[in-house]
PDB file of C-alpha atoms and ligand atoms in Angstrom:
ATOM      1  CA  UNK A   1       0.198   0.121  -0.174  1.00 89.00           C
ATOM      2  CA  UNK A   2       2.936   2.449   0.573  1.00 95.00           C
ATOM      3  CA  UNK A   3       4.311   2.188  -2.865  1.00 97.00           C
ATOM      4  CA  UNK A   4       0.576   2.447  -4.076  1.00 97.00           C
ATOM      5  CA  UNK A   5       0.288   5.815  -2.198  1.00 97.00           C
ATOM      6  CA  UNK A   6       3.839   7.122  -3.442  1.00 97.00           C
ATOM      7  CA  UNK A   7       2.559   6.585  -6.866  1.00 98.00           C
ATOM      8  CA  UNK A   8      -0.103   8.362  -6.240  1.00 97.00           C
ATOM      9  CA  UNK A   9       1.400  11.049  -4.640  1.00 96.00           C
ATOM     10  CA  UNK A  10       3.885  11.835  -7.230  1.00 97.00           C
ATOM     11  CA  UNK A  11       3.278  15.363  -9.377  1.00 97.00           C
ATOM     12  CA  UNK A  12       2.705  14.551 -13.005  1.00 97.00           C
ATOM     13  CA  UNK A  13       0.359  16.328 -15.052  1.00 96.00           C
ATOM     14  CA  UNK A  14       0.425  15.409 -18.512  1.00 94.00           C
ATOM     15  CA  UNK A  15       3.814  16.350 -20.068  1.00 93.00           C
ATOM     16  CA  UNK A  16       5.575  16.754 -16.683  1.00 95.00           C
ATOM     17  CA  UNK A  17       5.613  13.414 -15.542  1.00 96.00           C
ATOM     18  CA  UNK A  18       9.337  13.069 -14.113  1.00 97.00           C
ATOM     19  CA  UNK A  19       8.376  12.544 -10.726  1.00 97.00           C
ATOM     20  CA  UNK A  20       6.126   9.465 -11.115  1.00 98.00           C
ATOM     21  CA  UNK A  21       8.762   8.277 -13.746  1.00 98.00           C
ATOM     22  CA  UNK A  22      11.169   8.994 -10.881  1.00 98.00           C
ATOM     23  CA  UNK A  23       9.261   6.737  -8.362  1.00 98.00           C
ATOM     24  CA  UNK A  24       8.907   4.024 -10.518  1.00 98.00           C
ATOM     25  CA  UNK A  25      12.098   3.441 -12.114  1.00 98.00           C
ATOM     26  CA  UNK A  26      13.389   3.333  -8.602  1.00 98.00           C
ATOM     27  CA  UNK A  27      10.708   0.544  -8.086  1.00 98.00           C
ATOM     28  CA  UNK A  28      11.220  -1.346 -10.707  1.00 98.00           C
ATOM     29  CA  UNK A  29      14.909  -1.311 -11.877  1.00 98.00           C
ATOM     30  CA  UNK A  30      16.136  -4.208  -9.828  1.00 97.00           C
ATOM     31  CA  UNK A  31      13.627  -6.700 -11.719  1.00 98.00           C
ATOM     32  CA  UNK A  32      14.038  -5.560 -15.232  1.00 98.00           C
ATOM     33  CA  UNK A  33      17.600  -5.826 -17.632  1.00 98.00           C
ATOM     34  CA  UNK A  34      17.772  -2.693 -19.027  1.00 98.00           C
ATOM     35  CA  UNK A  35      15.982   1.029 -18.513  1.00 98.00           C
ATOM     36  CA  UNK A  36      15.488   3.970 -20.953  1.00 97.00           C
ATOM     37  CA  UNK A  37      13.478   6.812 -21.253  1.00 97.00           C
ATOM     38  CA  UNK A  38      12.548   8.402 -24.875  1.00 95.00           C
ATOM     39  CA  UNK A  39      12.175  11.939 -25.987  1.00 95.00           C
ATOM     40  CA  UNK A  40       8.826  11.935 -25.238  1.00 95.00           C
ATOM     41  CA  UNK A  41       9.438  10.834 -21.105  1.00 96.00           C
ATOM     42  CA  UNK A  42       8.312   7.319 -21.659  1.00 97.00           C
ATOM     43  CA  UNK A  43       9.712   4.892 -18.944  1.00 98.00           C
ATOM     44  CA  UNK A  44      10.840   1.719 -21.299  1.00 98.00           C
ATOM     45  CA  UNK A  45      11.904  -0.820 -19.295  1.00 98.00           C
ATOM     46  CA  UNK A  46      13.297  -4.443 -20.684  1.00 98.00           C
ATOM     47  CA  UNK A  47      13.402  -7.591 -19.464  1.00 97.00           C
ATOM     48  CA  UNK A  48      15.192  -9.786 -22.057  1.00 96.00           C
ATOM     49  CA  UNK A  49      13.456 -13.025 -22.971  1.00 92.00           C
ATOM     50  CA  UNK A  50      12.943 -15.595 -26.050  1.00 88.00           C
ATOM     51  CA  UNK A  51      10.296 -15.525 -28.247  1.00 90.00           C
ATOM     52  CA  UNK A  52       8.190 -12.922 -29.254  1.00 95.00           C
ATOM     53  CA  UNK A  53       7.823  -9.258 -27.819  1.00 97.00           C
ATOM     54  CA  UNK A  54       5.235  -8.221 -25.291  1.00 97.00           C
ATOM     55  CA  UNK A  55       4.631  -4.975 -24.566  1.00 97.00           C
ATOM     56  CA  UNK A  56       2.517  -4.049 -21.886  1.00 98.00           C
ATOM     57  CA  UNK A  57       1.823  -0.177 -21.150  1.00 97.00           C
ATOM     58  CA  UNK A  58       0.193   2.032 -18.074  1.00 97.00           C
ATOM     59  CA  UNK A  59      -0.003   5.914 -18.319  1.00 96.00           C
ATOM     60  CA  UNK A  60       2.044   7.995 -15.609  1.00 97.00           C
ATOM     61  CA  UNK A  61      -0.095  11.098 -16.536  1.00 95.00           C
ATOM     62  CA  UNK A  62      -2.693  12.961 -14.949  1.00 96.00           C
ATOM     63  CA  UNK A  63      -5.418  15.774 -15.433  1.00 96.00           C
ATOM     64  CA  UNK A  64      -4.835  19.155 -14.260  1.00 96.00           C
ATOM     65  CA  UNK A  65      -4.626  22.944 -14.647  1.00 97.00           C
ATOM     66  CA  UNK A  66      -2.197  25.046 -16.160  1.00 97.00           C
ATOM     67  CA  UNK A  67      -2.143  28.866 -15.808  1.00 98.00           C
ATOM     68  CA  UNK A  68      -2.998  31.068 -18.085  1.00 98.00           C
ATOM     69  CA  UNK A  69      -3.766  34.426 -16.750  1.00 97.00           C
ATOM     70  CA  UNK A  70      -2.966  36.089 -13.130  1.00 98.00           C
ATOM     71  CA  UNK A  71      -5.369  39.313 -12.275  1.00 97.00           C
ATOM     72  CA  UNK A  72      -4.861  42.644 -10.645  1.00 97.00           C
ATOM     73  CA  UNK A  73      -6.096  40.860  -7.444  1.00 97.00           C
ATOM     74  CA  UNK A  74      -4.028  37.855  -7.660  1.00 98.00           C
ATOM     75  CA  UNK A  75      -6.377  35.723  -8.710  1.00 98.00           C
ATOM     76  CA  UNK A  76      -5.180  32.998 -11.234  1.00 98.00           C
ATOM     77  CA  UNK A  77      -7.188  32.027 -14.306  1.00 98.00           C
ATOM     78  CA  UNK A  78      -6.817  28.801 -15.955  1.00 98.00           C
ATOM     79  CA  UNK A  79      -7.288  26.074 -18.661  1.00 97.00           C
ATOM     80  CA  UNK A  80      -7.696  22.621 -18.506  1.00 96.00           C
ATOM     81  CA  UNK A  81      -5.053  20.035 -18.797  1.00 95.00           C
ATOM     82  CA  UNK A  82      -6.980  16.577 -20.341  1.00 93.00           C
ATOM     83  CA  UNK A  83     -10.601  16.124 -19.492  1.00 92.00           C
ATOM     84  CA  UNK A  84     -10.965  18.381 -16.439  1.00 95.00           C
ATOM     85  CA  UNK A  85     -15.196  18.583 -15.896  1.00 94.00           C
ATOM     86  CA  UNK A  86     -16.311  22.196 -14.544  1.00 94.00           C
ATOM     87  CA  UNK A  87     -18.436  20.409 -12.046  1.00 93.00           C
ATOM     88  CA  UNK A  88     -14.917  18.961 -10.238  1.00 92.00           C
ATOM     89  CA  UNK A  89     -13.663  21.524  -9.936  1.00 94.00           C
ATOM     90  CA  UNK A  90     -15.360  23.890  -7.780  1.00 94.00           C
ATOM     91  CA  UNK A  91     -14.063  24.444  -4.183  1.00 95.00           C
ATOM     92  CA  UNK A  92     -11.522  21.370  -4.870  1.00 96.00           C
ATOM     93  CA  UNK A  93      -7.883  22.100  -4.119  1.00 97.00           C
ATOM     94  CA  UNK A  94      -5.095  22.541  -6.099  1.00 98.00           C
ATOM     95  CA  UNK A  95      -1.233  21.879  -5.282  1.00 97.00           C
ATOM     96  CA  UNK A  96       1.105  23.406  -7.685  1.00 98.00           C
ATOM     97  CA  UNK A  97       4.517  21.368  -8.820  1.00 96.00           C
ATOM     98  CA  UNK A  98       6.574  23.963  -6.468  1.00 95.00           C
ATOM     99  CA  UNK A  99       4.312  22.928  -3.587  1.00 96.00           C
ATOM    100  CA  UNK A 100       1.965  25.999  -3.556  1.00 97.00           C
ATOM    101  CA  UNK A 101      -1.763  25.358  -2.761  1.00 98.00           C
ATOM    102  CA  UNK A 102      -4.673  26.797  -3.916  1.00 98.00           C
ATOM    103  CA  UNK A 103      -8.506  26.540  -4.260  1.00 98.00           C
ATOM    104  CA  UNK A 104     -10.719  26.625  -7.340  1.00 97.00           C
ATOM    105  CA  UNK A 105     -14.139  28.425  -7.272  1.00 97.00           C
ATOM    106  CA  UNK A 106     -16.036  30.340  -9.636  1.00 96.00           C
ATOM    107  CA  UNK A 107     -17.664  34.156 -10.548  1.00 96.00           C
ATOM    108  CA  UNK A 108     -20.540  33.655  -8.039  1.00 94.00           C
ATOM    109  CA  UNK A 109     -22.758  36.403  -9.661  1.00 94.00           C
ATOM    110  CA  UNK A 110     -23.491  33.358 -12.310  1.00 90.00           C
ATOM    111  CA  UNK A 111     -24.977  30.078 -11.313  1.00 91.00           C
ATOM    112  CA  UNK A 112     -22.138  27.145 -10.263  1.00 90.00           C
ATOM    113  CA  UNK A 113     -24.078  25.129 -12.943  1.00 90.00           C
ATOM    114  CA  UNK A 114     -23.421  27.183 -15.464  1.00 90.00           C
ATOM    115  CA  UNK A 115     -19.522  28.197 -15.402  1.00 92.00           C
ATOM    116  CA  UNK A 116     -17.425  26.691 -17.249  1.00 95.00           C
ATOM    117  CA  UNK A 117     -13.589  27.117 -16.616  1.00 96.00           C
ATOM    118  CA  UNK A 118     -13.121  30.187 -17.926  1.00 95.00           C
ATOM    119  CA  UNK A 119     -15.585  31.780 -15.146  1.00 96.00           C
ATOM    120  CA  UNK A 120     -13.652  30.226 -12.390  1.00 97.00           C
ATOM    121  CA  UNK A 121     -10.045  31.116 -11.007  1.00 98.00           C
ATOM    122  CA  UNK A 122      -7.456  29.561  -8.205  1.00 98.00           C
ATOM    123  CA  UNK A 123      -7.151  31.483  -5.388  1.00 98.00           C
ATOM    124  CA  UNK A 124      -3.517  31.242  -3.999  1.00 98.00           C
ATOM    125  CA  UNK A 125      -3.983  33.438  -1.085  1.00 98.00           C
ATOM    126  CA  UNK A 126      -2.403  36.304  -3.292  1.00 97.00           C
ATOM    127  CA  UNK A 127      -3.387  39.764  -2.645  1.00 96.00           C
ATOM    128  CA  UNK A 128      -2.179  41.040  -5.385  1.00 97.00           C
ATOM    129  CA  UNK A 129      -0.919  40.516  -9.241  1.00 97.00           C
ATOM    130  CA  UNK A 130       2.789  40.922  -7.947  1.00 97.00           C
ATOM    131  CA  UNK A 131       2.356  38.703  -5.171  1.00 98.00           C
ATOM    132  CA  UNK A 132       0.795  35.694  -6.846  1.00 98.00           C
ATOM    133  CA  UNK A 133       3.839  36.509  -9.373  1.00 97.00           C
ATOM    134  CA  UNK A 134       6.186  35.664  -6.621  1.00 97.00           C
ATOM    135  CA  UNK A 135       4.679  32.452  -6.551  1.00 97.00           C
ATOM    136  CA  UNK A 136       2.983  31.244  -9.822  1.00 97.00           C
ATOM    137  CA  UNK A 137       3.689  32.185 -13.514  1.00 97.00           C
ATOM    138  CA  UNK A 138       1.990  31.680 -16.874  1.00 97.00           C
ATOM    139  CA  UNK A 139       2.515  27.930 -18.015  1.00 97.00           C
ATOM    140  CA  UNK A 140       2.568  26.809 -14.644  1.00 98.00           C
ATOM    141  CA  UNK A 141       0.693  23.533 -14.021  1.00 97.00           C
ATOM    142  CA  UNK A 142      -1.263  22.163 -10.780  1.00 98.00           C
ATOM    143  CA  UNK A 143      -2.967  18.828  -9.975  1.00 97.00           C
ATOM    144  CA  UNK A 144      -6.023  18.375  -8.092  1.00 97.00           C
ATOM    145  CA  UNK A 145      -6.328  17.085  -4.655  1.00 96.00           C
ATOM    146  CA  UNK A 146      -7.326  14.175  -2.963  1.00 94.00           C
ATOM    147  CA  UNK A 147      -5.957  12.204  -0.480  1.00 93.00           C
ATOM    148  CA  UNK A 148      -5.859   8.073  -0.519  1.00 96.00           C
ATOM    149  CA  UNK A 149      -7.913   6.734   1.868  1.00 97.00           C
ATOM    150  CA  UNK A 150      -9.700   3.204   2.116  1.00 97.00           C
ATOM    151  CA  UNK A 151     -13.351   2.705   2.858  1.00 97.00           C
ATOM    152  CA  UNK A 152     -13.296  -1.727   3.331  1.00 97.00           C
ATOM    153  CA  UNK A 153     -11.636  -3.096   0.804  1.00 97.00           C
ATOM    154  CA  UNK A 154     -12.343  -0.288  -1.491  1.00 98.00           C
ATOM    155  CA  UNK A 155     -10.141   2.670  -1.969  1.00 98.00           C
ATOM    156  CA  UNK A 156     -10.590   6.554  -3.320  1.00 98.00           C
ATOM    157  CA  UNK A 157      -8.070   9.061  -4.139  1.00 97.00           C
ATOM    158  CA  UNK A 158      -7.410  11.705  -6.699  1.00 96.00           C
ATOM    159  CA  UNK A 159      -5.495   9.746  -9.926  1.00 97.00           C
ATOM    160  CA  UNK A 160      -6.185   6.338  -9.725  1.00 97.00           C
ATOM    161  CA  UNK A 161      -6.517   7.120 -13.109  1.00 96.00           C
ATOM    162  CA  UNK A 162      -4.006   5.590 -13.941  1.00 96.00           C
ATOM    163  CA  UNK A 163      -1.512   5.239 -11.139  1.00 98.00           C
ATOM    164  CA  UNK A 164      -3.262   2.279 -10.111  1.00 98.00           C
ATOM    165  CA  UNK A 165      -2.235   0.613 -13.539  1.00 98.00           C
ATOM    166  CA  UNK A 166       1.009   1.614 -12.975  1.00 98.00           C
ATOM    167  CA  UNK A 167       0.612   0.192  -9.764  1.00 98.00           C
ATOM    168  CA  UNK A 168      -0.691  -3.226 -10.973  1.00 98.00           C
ATOM    169  CA  UNK A 169       1.827  -3.635 -14.139  1.00 98.00           C
ATOM    170  CA  UNK A 170       5.364  -2.933 -11.292  1.00 98.00           C
ATOM    171  CA  UNK A 171       3.552  -5.391  -9.112  1.00 98.00           C
ATOM    172  CA  UNK A 172       3.101  -7.896 -11.737  1.00 98.00           C
ATOM    173  CA  UNK A 173       6.430  -7.549 -12.732  1.00 98.00           C
ATOM    174  CA  UNK A 174       7.873  -7.833  -9.293  1.00 98.00           C
ATOM    175  CA  UNK A 175       6.065 -11.038  -8.746  1.00 97.00           C
ATOM    176  CA  UNK A 176       6.829 -12.485 -12.104  1.00 96.00           C
ATOM    177  CA  UNK A 177       8.534 -15.674 -11.198  1.00 91.00           C
ATOM    178  CA  UNK A 178       9.849 -16.654 -15.009  1.00 94.00           C
ATOM    179  CA  UNK A 179       9.343 -14.443 -18.137  1.00 95.00           C
ATOM    180  CA  UNK A 180       7.533 -16.291 -21.363  1.00 94.00           C
ATOM    181  CA  UNK A 181       8.355 -13.400 -24.037  1.00 95.00           C
ATOM    182  CA  UNK A 182      10.636 -10.504 -24.606  1.00 97.00           C
ATOM    183  CA  UNK A 183       9.040  -8.217 -22.045  1.00 98.00           C
ATOM    184  CA  UNK A 184       8.934  -4.701 -21.893  1.00 98.00           C
ATOM    185  CA  UNK A 185       6.644  -2.688 -19.285  1.00 98.00           C
ATOM    186  CA  UNK A 186       5.825   0.828 -20.542  1.00 98.00           C
ATOM    187  CA  UNK A 187       4.738   3.723 -18.530  1.00 98.00           C
ATOM    188  CA  UNK A 188       3.510   6.307 -20.919  1.00 96.00           C
ATOM    189  CA  UNK A 189       2.951  10.249 -20.829  1.00 95.00           C
ATOM    190  CA  UNK A 190       0.425  12.275 -22.058  1.00 91.00           C
ATOM    191  CA  UNK A 191      -2.353   9.895 -22.663  1.00 87.00           C
ATOM    192  CA  UNK A 192      -4.735  12.693 -21.567  1.00 85.00           C
ATOM    193  CA  UNK A 193      -4.155  15.087 -24.168  1.00 84.00           C
ATOM    194  CA  UNK A 194      -4.412  12.216 -26.790  1.00 82.00           C
ATOM    195  CA  UNK A 195      -2.304   9.026 -26.062  1.00 85.00           C
ATOM    196  CA  UNK A 196       0.615  10.612 -27.519  1.00 87.00           C
ATOM    197  CA  UNK A 197       3.487   9.432 -25.362  1.00 89.00           C
ATOM    198  CA  UNK A 198       2.186   5.884 -26.247  1.00 91.00           C
ATOM    199  CA  UNK A 199       2.290   6.238 -30.141  1.00 92.00           C
ATOM    200  CA  UNK A 200       5.952   6.658 -29.830  1.00 94.00           C
ATOM    201  CA  UNK A 201       7.057   3.907 -27.199  1.00 95.00           C
ATOM    202  CA  UNK A 202       5.505   1.777 -29.364  1.00 96.00           C
ATOM    203  CA  UNK A 203       7.340   3.122 -32.373  1.00 95.00           C
ATOM    204  CA  UNK A 204      10.586   2.256 -30.346  1.00 95.00           C
ATOM    205  CA  UNK A 205       9.438  -1.212 -28.654  1.00 96.00           C
ATOM    206  CA  UNK A 206       8.344  -2.182 -32.011  1.00 96.00           C
ATOM    207  CA  UNK A 207       6.300  -4.756 -30.121  1.00 97.00           C
ATOM    208  CA  UNK A 208       4.010  -8.042 -31.141  1.00 96.00           C
ATOM    209  CA  UNK A 209       1.287  -7.581 -29.267  1.00 97.00           C
ATOM    210  CA  UNK A 210       0.717  -4.905 -26.767  1.00 97.00           C
ATOM    211  CA  UNK A 211      -1.477  -4.710 -23.726  1.00 97.00           C
ATOM    212  CA  UNK A 212      -2.482  -1.537 -21.890  1.00 97.00           C
ATOM    213  CA  UNK A 213      -3.656  -1.759 -18.277  1.00 97.00           C
ATOM    214  CA  UNK A 214      -6.048   1.468 -17.498  1.00 96.00           C
ATOM    215  CA  UNK A 215      -9.141   1.872 -15.604  1.00 97.00           C
ATOM    216  CA  UNK A 216     -12.888   1.788 -17.268  1.00 96.00           C
ATOM    217  CA  UNK A 217     -15.701   3.588 -15.748  1.00 95.00           C
ATOM    218  CA  UNK A 218     -18.887   1.791 -14.225  1.00 96.00           C
ATOM    219  CA  UNK A 219     -22.305   1.381 -14.084  1.00 95.00           C
ATOM    220  CA  UNK A 220     -22.891   0.261 -10.451  1.00 96.00           C
ATOM    221  CA  UNK A 221     -23.902   3.532  -8.848  1.00 96.00           C
ATOM    222  CA  UNK A 222     -27.339   4.784  -8.404  1.00 96.00           C
ATOM    223  CA  UNK A 223     -29.191   5.739 -11.412  1.00 95.00           C
ATOM    224  CA  UNK A 224     -26.034   5.815 -13.612  1.00 93.00           C
ATOM    225  CA  UNK A 225     -25.325   5.771 -16.792  1.00 90.00           C
ATOM    226  CA  UNK A 226     -26.286   2.284 -18.414  1.00 88.00           C
ATOM    227  CA  UNK A 227     -22.401   0.641 -18.583  1.00 91.00           C
ATOM    228  CA  UNK A 228     -22.031  -3.328 -17.664  1.00 93.00           C
ATOM    229  CA  UNK A 229     -19.519  -3.169 -15.638  1.00 96.00           C
ATOM    230  CA  UNK A 230     -18.905  -3.117 -11.671  1.00 97.00           C
ATOM    231  CA  UNK A 231     -16.761  -3.073  -8.850  1.00 98.00           C
ATOM    232  CA  UNK A 232     -15.417  -6.292  -7.361  1.00 98.00           C
ATOM    233  CA  UNK A 233     -16.199  -8.327 -10.129  1.00 98.00           C
ATOM    234  CA  UNK A 234     -12.633  -8.432 -11.682  1.00 98.00           C
ATOM    235  CA  UNK A 235     -10.533  -6.228 -14.209  1.00 98.00           C
ATOM    236  CA  UNK A 236     -12.451  -6.062 -17.737  1.00 98.00           C
ATOM    237  CA  UNK A 237     -11.114  -7.598 -21.124  1.00 97.00           C
ATOM    238  CA  UNK A 238     -11.735  -4.853 -23.422  1.00 97.00           C
ATOM    239  CA  UNK A 239     -13.309  -5.656 -26.164  1.00 96.00           C
ATOM    240  CA  UNK A 240     -13.624  -2.000 -27.998  1.00 94.00           C
ATOM    241  CA  UNK A 241     -13.907   1.736 -26.982  1.00 91.00           C
ATOM    242  CA  UNK A 242     -13.837   4.797 -28.589  1.00 89.00           C
ATOM    243  CA  UNK A 243     -10.468   4.057 -30.047  1.00 89.00           C
ATOM    244  CA  UNK A 244      -9.789   1.077 -30.959  1.00 92.00           C
ATOM    245  CA  UNK A 245     -11.548  -2.964 -31.362  1.00 94.00           C
ATOM    246  CA  UNK A 246      -9.747  -5.435 -29.972  1.00 95.00           C
ATOM    247  CA  UNK A 247      -7.435  -7.651 -32.129  1.00 94.00           C
ATOM    248  CA  UNK A 248      -8.439 -11.425 -32.217  1.00 95.00           C
ATOM    249  CA  UNK A 249      -5.093 -12.656 -31.564  1.00 96.00           C
ATOM    250  CA  UNK A 250      -5.144 -10.579 -28.245  1.00 96.00           C
ATOM    251  CA  UNK A 251      -8.641 -11.169 -27.592  1.00 96.00           C
ATOM    252  CA  UNK A 252      -7.809 -14.983 -27.467  1.00 97.00           C
ATOM    253  CA  UNK A 253      -4.971 -14.517 -25.432  1.00 97.00           C
ATOM    254  CA  UNK A 254      -6.322 -12.470 -23.019  1.00 98.00           C
ATOM    255  CA  UNK A 255      -9.381 -15.063 -22.417  1.00 98.00           C
ATOM    256  CA  UNK A 256      -6.908 -17.970 -22.023  1.00 98.00           C
ATOM    257  CA  UNK A 257      -4.495 -16.398 -19.699  1.00 98.00           C
ATOM    258  CA  UNK A 258      -7.724 -14.888 -17.369  1.00 98.00           C
ATOM    259  CA  UNK A 259      -8.477 -18.603 -17.302  1.00 98.00           C
ATOM    260  CA  UNK A 260      -5.656 -19.981 -16.588  1.00 97.00           C
ATOM    261  CA  UNK A 261      -4.829 -17.196 -13.601  1.00 97.00           C
ATOM    262  CA  UNK A 262      -8.665 -18.374 -12.221  1.00 98.00           C
ATOM    263  CA  UNK A 263      -9.692 -14.574 -11.503  1.00 98.00           C
ATOM    264  CA  UNK A 264     -13.183 -12.891 -11.625  1.00 97.00           C
ATOM    265  CA  UNK A 265     -12.986 -10.967 -14.662  1.00 98.00           C
ATOM    266  CA  UNK A 266     -15.863  -8.891 -16.887  1.00 98.00           C
ATOM    267  CA  UNK A 267     -16.191  -8.268 -20.657  1.00 97.00           C
ATOM    268  CA  UNK A 268     -16.205  -4.521 -21.810  1.00 95.00           C
ATOM    269  CA  UNK A 269     -17.722  -3.073 -24.779  1.00 94.00           C
ATOM    270  CA  UNK A 270     -17.268   0.797 -23.889  1.00 88.00           C
ATOM    271  CA  UNK A 271     -19.024   2.959 -26.217  1.00 83.00           C
ATOM    272  CA  UNK A 272     -16.987   6.082 -25.412  1.00 82.00           C
ATOM    273  CA  UNK A 273     -13.322   7.102 -24.129  1.00 83.00           C
ATOM    274  CA  UNK A 274      -9.816   6.213 -25.597  1.00 85.00           C
ATOM    275  CA  UNK A 275      -7.174   4.372 -24.436  1.00 91.00           C
ATOM    276  CA  UNK A 276      -3.448   3.812 -25.124  1.00 91.00           C
ATOM    277  CA  UNK A 277      -4.066   0.969 -27.018  1.00 94.00           C
ATOM    278  CA  UNK A 278      -5.641   3.089 -29.632  1.00 92.00           C
ATOM    279  CA  UNK A 279      -2.362   4.576 -30.590  1.00 93.00           C
ATOM    280  CA  UNK A 280      -0.139   2.003 -30.327  1.00 94.00           C
ATOM    281  CA  UNK A 281      -1.807  -0.819 -32.354  1.00 95.00           C
ATOM    282  CA  UNK A 282      -1.652   1.595 -35.280  1.00 95.00           C
ATOM    283  CA  UNK A 283       2.419   1.895 -35.127  1.00 93.00           C
ATOM    284  CA  UNK A 284       4.388   0.218 -38.036  1.00 92.00           C
ATOM    285  CA  UNK A 285       2.923  -2.179 -39.554  1.00 93.00           C
ATOM    286  CA  UNK A 286       0.133  -2.611 -36.982  1.00 94.00           C
ATOM    287  CA  UNK A 287       0.263  -4.296 -33.652  1.00 95.00           C
ATOM    288  CA  UNK A 288      -2.335  -6.551 -32.124  1.00 96.00           C
ATOM    289  CA  UNK A 289      -3.434  -4.511 -28.913  1.00 96.00           C
ATOM    290  CA  UNK A 290      -5.891  -4.825 -26.180  1.00 96.00           C
ATOM    291  CA  UNK A 291      -6.669  -2.897 -22.743  1.00 97.00           C
ATOM    292  CA  UNK A 292      -7.766  -4.605 -19.984  1.00 98.00           C
ATOM    293  CA  UNK A 293      -8.912  -2.056 -17.129  1.00 98.00           C
ATOM    294  CA  UNK A 294      -9.635  -2.064 -13.427  1.00 98.00           C
ATOM    295  CA  UNK A 295     -13.201  -1.038 -13.069  1.00 98.00           C
ATOM    296  CA  UNK A 296     -13.174   2.684 -11.297  1.00 98.00           C
ATOM    297  CA  UNK A 297     -16.259   5.065 -10.235  1.00 98.00           C
ATOM    298  CA  UNK A 298     -15.993   9.160 -10.171  1.00 96.00           C
ATOM    299  CA  UNK A 299     -13.365   9.172 -12.816  1.00 95.00           C
ATOM    300  CA  UNK A 300     -11.307  12.647 -13.566  1.00 94.00           C
ATOM    301  CA  UNK A 301     -12.838  13.236 -10.012  1.00 94.00           C
ATOM    302  CA  UNK A 302     -10.513  13.954  -6.602  1.00 94.00           C
ATOM    303  CA  UNK A 303     -12.080  10.789  -5.676  1.00 96.00           C
ATOM    304  CA  UNK A 304     -11.531   8.156  -7.876  1.00 97.00           C
ATOM    305  CA  UNK A 305     -12.404   4.960  -6.547  1.00 98.00           C
ATOM    306  CA  UNK A 306     -11.391   1.205  -6.946  1.00 98.00           C
ATOM    307  CA  UNK A 307     -11.848  -2.084  -5.367  1.00 98.00           C
ATOM    308  CA  UNK A 308      -8.756  -3.562  -4.162  1.00 98.00           C
ATOM    309  CA  UNK A 309      -9.683  -7.159  -4.966  1.00 98.00           C
ATOM    310  CA  UNK A 310     -10.198  -6.046  -8.543  1.00 98.00           C
ATOM    311  CA  UNK A 311      -6.662  -4.693  -8.430  1.00 98.00           C
ATOM    312  CA  UNK A 312      -5.353  -8.271  -7.174  1.00 98.00           C
ATOM    313  CA  UNK A 313      -7.042  -9.707  -9.928  1.00 98.00           C
ATOM    314  CA  UNK A 314      -5.378  -7.521 -12.311  1.00 98.00           C
ATOM    315  CA  UNK A 315      -1.389  -8.292 -11.152  1.00 98.00           C
ATOM    316  CA  UNK A 316      -2.506 -12.103 -11.543  1.00 98.00           C
ATOM    317  CA  UNK A 317      -3.812 -11.555 -14.575  1.00 98.00           C
ATOM    318  CA  UNK A 318      -0.790  -9.382 -16.204  1.00 98.00           C
ATOM    319  CA  UNK A 319       1.490 -11.994 -14.439  1.00 98.00           C
ATOM    320  CA  UNK A 320      -0.160 -15.077 -16.081  1.00 98.00           C
ATOM    321  CA  UNK A 321       0.136 -13.131 -19.549  1.00 97.00           C
ATOM    322  CA  UNK A 322       3.943 -12.416 -18.666  1.00 97.00           C
ATOM    323  CA  UNK A 323       4.489 -15.977 -17.791  1.00 96.00           C
ATOM    324  CA  UNK A 324       2.549 -17.602 -20.668  1.00 94.00           C
ATOM    325  CA  UNK A 325       4.180 -15.892 -23.428  1.00 85.00           C
ATOM    326  CA  UNK A 326       2.467 -15.188 -26.801  1.00 89.00           C
ATOM    327  CA  UNK A 327       2.536 -17.066 -30.216  1.00 81.00           C
TER     328      UNK A 327
HETATM  329 CO1  LIG B   1      -8.264   9.782 -17.665  1.00 67.97          CO
END
């Protein structure tokens, strides 16, 4: 749990994943043969093995905000980094890379529901532009605060999306006894801005097969949107989302390995969203690719909630795929 907390707490909005990468690099280095950081900041960890090349990818970046303007009274205007919902911003805490804290609120002459990010600001406790400019600059990024907590077998925090995927991949590598393939664990950058890191990482790795580890929204809360996925029933094998359709080879491989691992799993066909898989599969001459997701409630809020048994099953699933290798 301490490792997970460390990975989640690390500052890492899209394009500034350095701190997350440092944590993961330290954790994984003794379990792999070679580590590279490419020009996009992807962390590429190679465990040499026989046979075909399997790449697993989890993404390091998180959504956040970026400073666009500071007014005369010291209030900071901002834009989104990734899919930031205005509704989830109001009266939330944010933290800048230098440790500075702030609170997001909105222009109260408008109704809160009518406020887009352009009607919001960050209050950093400054009384003037000069004072604010001593603390932040245009272009600085901040992430949402949301402390890690457990509620029985459930855990909630900011940035489960997708640090829980990073954690699962790391844990699977640590537990793997015999690598059944030439294996790459890749921790990618800038997914929230359109899968930018994964695309470049896959060009470098040239995998025969790639599996992305992500989170997926569920349909198990009151009056929720209809999604056939719930917390506590295992990780998903994702057949499709807005960015890809599973490759037949990956499909066969994943169902086989899920059965061999003896885990609970769910089959998911999402009508929206995208994952690194969508970018990876279109690199080189094409890659057999797929996603497995950890079900998650309240995605892109400071209280992203997962079930720890799902996480454990995901780790077992990944380990099984790494050990069995691909045809
Ligand atoms: Co996301």
